[in-house]
Short mmCIF file of N, CA and C in Angstrom, two decimals:
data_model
loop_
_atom_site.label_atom_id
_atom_site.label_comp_id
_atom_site.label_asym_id
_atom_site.label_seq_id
_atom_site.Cartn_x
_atom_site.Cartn_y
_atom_site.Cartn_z
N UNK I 1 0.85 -1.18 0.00
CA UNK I 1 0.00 0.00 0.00
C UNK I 1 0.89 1.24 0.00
N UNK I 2 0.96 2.28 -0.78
CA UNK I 2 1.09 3.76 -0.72
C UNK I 2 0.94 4.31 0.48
N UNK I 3 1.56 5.35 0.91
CA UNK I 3 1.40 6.65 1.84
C UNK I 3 -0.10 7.38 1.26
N UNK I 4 -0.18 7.40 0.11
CA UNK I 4 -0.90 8.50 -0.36
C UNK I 4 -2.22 7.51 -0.42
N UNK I 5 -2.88 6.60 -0.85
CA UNK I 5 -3.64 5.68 -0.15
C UNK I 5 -4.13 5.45 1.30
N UNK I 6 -3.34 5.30 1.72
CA UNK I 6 -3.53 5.33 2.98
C UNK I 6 -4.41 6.46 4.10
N UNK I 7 -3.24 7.56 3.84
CA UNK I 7 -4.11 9.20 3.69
C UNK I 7 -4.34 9.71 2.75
N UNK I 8 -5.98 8.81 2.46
CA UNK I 8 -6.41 9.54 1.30
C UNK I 8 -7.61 10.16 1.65
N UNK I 9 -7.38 10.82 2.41
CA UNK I 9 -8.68 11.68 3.09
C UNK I 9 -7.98 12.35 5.03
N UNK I 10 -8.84 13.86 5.14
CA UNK I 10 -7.98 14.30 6.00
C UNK I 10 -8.49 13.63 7.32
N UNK I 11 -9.50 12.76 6.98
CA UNK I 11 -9.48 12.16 8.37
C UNK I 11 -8.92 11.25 8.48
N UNK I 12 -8.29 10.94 7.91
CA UNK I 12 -7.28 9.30 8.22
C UNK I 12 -5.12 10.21 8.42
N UNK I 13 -5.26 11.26 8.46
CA UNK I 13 -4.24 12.22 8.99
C UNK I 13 -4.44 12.72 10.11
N UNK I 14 -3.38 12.49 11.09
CA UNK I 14 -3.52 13.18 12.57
C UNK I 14 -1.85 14.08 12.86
N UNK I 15 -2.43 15.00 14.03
CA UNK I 15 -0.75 15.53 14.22
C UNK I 15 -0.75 15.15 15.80
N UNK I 16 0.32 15.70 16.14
CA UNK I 16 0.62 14.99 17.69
C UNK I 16 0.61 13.81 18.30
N UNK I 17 0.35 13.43 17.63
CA UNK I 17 0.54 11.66 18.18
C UNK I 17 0.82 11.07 16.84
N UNK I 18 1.30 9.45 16.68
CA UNK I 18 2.31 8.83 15.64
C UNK I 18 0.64 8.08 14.89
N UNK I 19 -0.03 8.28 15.96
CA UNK I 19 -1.57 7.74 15.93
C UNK I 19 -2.56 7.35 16.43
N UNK I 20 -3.94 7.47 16.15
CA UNK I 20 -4.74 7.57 17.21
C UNK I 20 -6.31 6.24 16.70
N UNK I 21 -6.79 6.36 17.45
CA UNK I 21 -7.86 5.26 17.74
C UNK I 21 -9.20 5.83 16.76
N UNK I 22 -10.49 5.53 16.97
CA UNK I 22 -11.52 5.95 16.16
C UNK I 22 -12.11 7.09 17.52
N UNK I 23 -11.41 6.98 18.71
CA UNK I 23 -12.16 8.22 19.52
C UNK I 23 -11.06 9.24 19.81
N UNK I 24 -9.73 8.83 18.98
CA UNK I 24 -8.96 10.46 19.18
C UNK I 24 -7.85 9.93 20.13
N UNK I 25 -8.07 8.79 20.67
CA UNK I 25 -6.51 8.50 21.71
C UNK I 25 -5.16 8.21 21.00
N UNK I 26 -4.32 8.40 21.41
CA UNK I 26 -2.96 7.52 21.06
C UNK I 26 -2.92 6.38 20.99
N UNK I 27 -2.32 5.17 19.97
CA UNK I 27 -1.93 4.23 19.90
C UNK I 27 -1.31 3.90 19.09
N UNK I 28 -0.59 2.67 18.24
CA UNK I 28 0.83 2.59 17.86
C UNK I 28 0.30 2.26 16.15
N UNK I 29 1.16 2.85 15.45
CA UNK I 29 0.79 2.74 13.83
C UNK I 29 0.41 1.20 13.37
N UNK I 30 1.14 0.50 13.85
CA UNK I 30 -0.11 -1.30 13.31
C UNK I 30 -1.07 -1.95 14.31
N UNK I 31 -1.40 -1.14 14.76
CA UNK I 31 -2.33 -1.37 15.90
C UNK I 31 -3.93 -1.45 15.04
N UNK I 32 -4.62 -2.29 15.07
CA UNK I 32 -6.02 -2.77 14.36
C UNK I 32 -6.77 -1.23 15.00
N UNK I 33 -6.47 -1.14 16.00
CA UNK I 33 -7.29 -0.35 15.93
C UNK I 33 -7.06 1.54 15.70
N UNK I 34 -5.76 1.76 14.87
CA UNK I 34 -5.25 3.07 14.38
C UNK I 34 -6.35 2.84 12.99
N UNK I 35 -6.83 4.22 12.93
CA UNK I 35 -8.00 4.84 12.54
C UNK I 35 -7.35 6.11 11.09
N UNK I 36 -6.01 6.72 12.10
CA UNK I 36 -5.39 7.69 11.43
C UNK I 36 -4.04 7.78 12.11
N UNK I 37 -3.28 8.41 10.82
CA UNK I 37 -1.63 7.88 11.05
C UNK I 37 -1.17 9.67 10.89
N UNK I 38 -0.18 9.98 11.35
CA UNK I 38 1.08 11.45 11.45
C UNK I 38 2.10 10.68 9.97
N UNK I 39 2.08 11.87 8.95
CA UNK I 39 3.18 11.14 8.30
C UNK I 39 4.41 10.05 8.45
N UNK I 40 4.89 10.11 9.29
CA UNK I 40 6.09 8.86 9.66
C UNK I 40 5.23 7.97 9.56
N UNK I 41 4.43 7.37 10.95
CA UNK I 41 3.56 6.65 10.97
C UNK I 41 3.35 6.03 10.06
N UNK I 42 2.39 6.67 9.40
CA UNK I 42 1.95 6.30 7.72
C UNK I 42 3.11 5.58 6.70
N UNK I 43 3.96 6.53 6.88
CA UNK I 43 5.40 5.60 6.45
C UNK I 43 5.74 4.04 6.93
N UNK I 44 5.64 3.94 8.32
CA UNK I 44 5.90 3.01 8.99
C UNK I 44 5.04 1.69 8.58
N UNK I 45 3.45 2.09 8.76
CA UNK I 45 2.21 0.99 8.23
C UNK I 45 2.85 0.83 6.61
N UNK I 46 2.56 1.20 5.82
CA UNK I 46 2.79 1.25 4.66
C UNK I 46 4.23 0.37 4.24
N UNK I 47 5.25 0.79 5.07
CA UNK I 47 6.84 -0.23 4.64
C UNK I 47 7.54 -1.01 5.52
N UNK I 48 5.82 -1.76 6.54
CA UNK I 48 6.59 -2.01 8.14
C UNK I 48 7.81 -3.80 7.71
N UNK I 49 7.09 -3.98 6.53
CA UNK I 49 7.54 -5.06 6.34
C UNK I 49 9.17 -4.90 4.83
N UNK I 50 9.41 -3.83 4.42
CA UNK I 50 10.12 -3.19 2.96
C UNK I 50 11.03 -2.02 3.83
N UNK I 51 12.17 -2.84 4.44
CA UNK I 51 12.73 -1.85 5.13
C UNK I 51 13.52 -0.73 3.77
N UNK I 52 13.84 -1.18 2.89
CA UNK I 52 14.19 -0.87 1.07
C UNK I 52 13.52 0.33 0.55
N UNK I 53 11.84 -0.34 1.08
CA UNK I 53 11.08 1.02 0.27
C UNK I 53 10.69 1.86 1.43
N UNK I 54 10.91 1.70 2.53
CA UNK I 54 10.81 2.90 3.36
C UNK I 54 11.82 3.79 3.50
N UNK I 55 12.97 3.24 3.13
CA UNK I 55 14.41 4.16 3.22
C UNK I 55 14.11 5.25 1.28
N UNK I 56 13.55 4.44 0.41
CA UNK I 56 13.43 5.20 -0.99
C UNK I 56 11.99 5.79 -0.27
N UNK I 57 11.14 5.55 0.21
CA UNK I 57 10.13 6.78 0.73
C UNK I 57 10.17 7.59 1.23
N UNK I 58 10.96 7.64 2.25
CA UNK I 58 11.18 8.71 3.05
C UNK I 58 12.63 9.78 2.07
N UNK I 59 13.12 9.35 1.87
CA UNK I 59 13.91 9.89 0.70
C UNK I 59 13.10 10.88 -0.26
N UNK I 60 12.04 10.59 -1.12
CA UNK I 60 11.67 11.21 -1.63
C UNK I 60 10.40 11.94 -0.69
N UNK I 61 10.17 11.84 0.45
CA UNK I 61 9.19 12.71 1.38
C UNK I 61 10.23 13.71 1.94
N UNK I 62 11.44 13.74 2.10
CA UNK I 62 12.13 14.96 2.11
C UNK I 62 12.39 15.56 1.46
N UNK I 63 12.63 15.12 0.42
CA UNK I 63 13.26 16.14 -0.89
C UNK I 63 11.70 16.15 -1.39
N UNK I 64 10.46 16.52 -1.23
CA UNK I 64 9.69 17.25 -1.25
C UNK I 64 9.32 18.25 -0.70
N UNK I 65 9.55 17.96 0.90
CA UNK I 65 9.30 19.01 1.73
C UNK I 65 9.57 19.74 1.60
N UNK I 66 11.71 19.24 1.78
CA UNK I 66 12.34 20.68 1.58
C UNK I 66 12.03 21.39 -0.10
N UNK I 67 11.66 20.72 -0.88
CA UNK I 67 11.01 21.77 -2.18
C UNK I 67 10.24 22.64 -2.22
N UNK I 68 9.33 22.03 -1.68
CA UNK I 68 7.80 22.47 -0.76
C UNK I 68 7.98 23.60 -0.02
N UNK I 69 8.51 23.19 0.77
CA UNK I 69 8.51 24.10 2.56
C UNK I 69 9.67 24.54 3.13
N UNK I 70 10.84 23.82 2.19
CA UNK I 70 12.38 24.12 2.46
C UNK I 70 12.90 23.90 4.30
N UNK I 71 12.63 22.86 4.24
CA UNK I 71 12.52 21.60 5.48
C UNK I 71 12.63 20.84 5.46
N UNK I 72 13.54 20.13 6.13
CA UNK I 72 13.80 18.80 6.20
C UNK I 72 13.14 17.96 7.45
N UNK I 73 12.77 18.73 8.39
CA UNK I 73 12.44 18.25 9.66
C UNK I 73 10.56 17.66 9.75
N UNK I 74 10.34 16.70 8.85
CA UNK I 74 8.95 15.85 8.60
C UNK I 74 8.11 16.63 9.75
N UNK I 75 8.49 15.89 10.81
CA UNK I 75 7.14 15.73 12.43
C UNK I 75 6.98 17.20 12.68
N UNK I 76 8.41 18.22 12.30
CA UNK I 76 8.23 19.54 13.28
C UNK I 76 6.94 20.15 12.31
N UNK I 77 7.47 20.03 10.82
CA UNK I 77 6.29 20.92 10.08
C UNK I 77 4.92 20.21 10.36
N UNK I 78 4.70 18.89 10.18
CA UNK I 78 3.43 18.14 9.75
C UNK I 78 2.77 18.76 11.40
N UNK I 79 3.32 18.91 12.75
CA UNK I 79 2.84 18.87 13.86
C UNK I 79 2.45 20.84 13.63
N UNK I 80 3.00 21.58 12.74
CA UNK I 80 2.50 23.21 13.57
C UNK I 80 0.97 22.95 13.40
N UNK I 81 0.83 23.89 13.66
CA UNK I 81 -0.88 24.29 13.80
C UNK I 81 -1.37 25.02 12.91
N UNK I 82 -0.53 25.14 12.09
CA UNK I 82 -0.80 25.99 10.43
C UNK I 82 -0.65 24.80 9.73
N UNK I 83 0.16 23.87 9.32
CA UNK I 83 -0.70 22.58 8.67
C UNK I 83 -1.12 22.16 8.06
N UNK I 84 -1.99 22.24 6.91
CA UNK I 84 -2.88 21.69 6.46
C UNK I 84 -3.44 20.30 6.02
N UNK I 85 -4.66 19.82 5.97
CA UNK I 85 -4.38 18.69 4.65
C UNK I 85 -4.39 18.72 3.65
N UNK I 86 -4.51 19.83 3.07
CA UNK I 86 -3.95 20.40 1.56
C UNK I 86 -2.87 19.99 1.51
N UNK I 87 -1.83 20.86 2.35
CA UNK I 87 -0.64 20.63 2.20
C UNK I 87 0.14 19.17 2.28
N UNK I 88 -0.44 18.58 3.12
CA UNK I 88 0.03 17.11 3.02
C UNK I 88 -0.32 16.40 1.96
N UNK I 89 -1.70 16.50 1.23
CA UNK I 89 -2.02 15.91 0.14
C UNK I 89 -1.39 16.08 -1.17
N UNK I 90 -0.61 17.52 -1.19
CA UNK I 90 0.31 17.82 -2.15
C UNK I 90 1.62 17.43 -1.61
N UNK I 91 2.03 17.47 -0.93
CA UNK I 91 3.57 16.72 -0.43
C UNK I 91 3.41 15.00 -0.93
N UNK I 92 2.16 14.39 -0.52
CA UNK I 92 2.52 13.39 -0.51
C UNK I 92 2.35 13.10 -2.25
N UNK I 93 1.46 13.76 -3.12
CA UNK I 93 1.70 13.52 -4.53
C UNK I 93 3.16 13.99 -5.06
N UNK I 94 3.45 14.80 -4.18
CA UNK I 94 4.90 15.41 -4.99
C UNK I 94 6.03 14.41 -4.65
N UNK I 95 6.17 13.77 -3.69
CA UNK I 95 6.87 13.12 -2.89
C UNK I 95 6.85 11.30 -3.60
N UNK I 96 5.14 11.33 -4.66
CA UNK I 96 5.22 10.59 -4.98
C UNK I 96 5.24 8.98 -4.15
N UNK I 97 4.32 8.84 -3.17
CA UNK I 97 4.99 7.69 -1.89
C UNK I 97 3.62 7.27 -1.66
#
């Protein structure tokens, strides 16, 4: 499965936690019951088993950002409170993942 699949809608994207439940709590990205994933996260479900294509994913999820947003630092931007899921939905097409 894709990153961009995965969050393909802004409710299946969360910030502050790696991920959360269907009522908003914390819990761990392959957990049955994660609902919505923080970019890494999403990374993580997606290549928990392709340690290969998570190192070429995350690769190209930086060298978007910093294109993007001129950042390298994933969690600090995806976590401000300015944010968007616009913006993630275009990172993650640009990023290609």
């Amino acid at each position: 499965m894709r990153v961009t699949e995965l969050l393909d809608r802004p409710e299946k994207w969360t910030k502050g936690e790696f991920a959360r439940d269907k009522d908003g709590g914390a819990t761990l990205f392959n957990s049955s019951a994660a609902t919505c994933w923080c970019l890494l996260a999403a990374l993580d479900y997606c290549y928990e088993d392709d340690m290969q294509g998570w190192r070429e994913a995350i690769k190209h999820l930086v060298a978007a950002l910093v294109d993007l947003h001129d950042t390298a630092e994933i969690v600090r931007w995806q976590d401000r409170p300015e944010t968007t899921w616009e913006q993630v939905r275009v990172l993650l097409e640009r990023a290609n993942v």
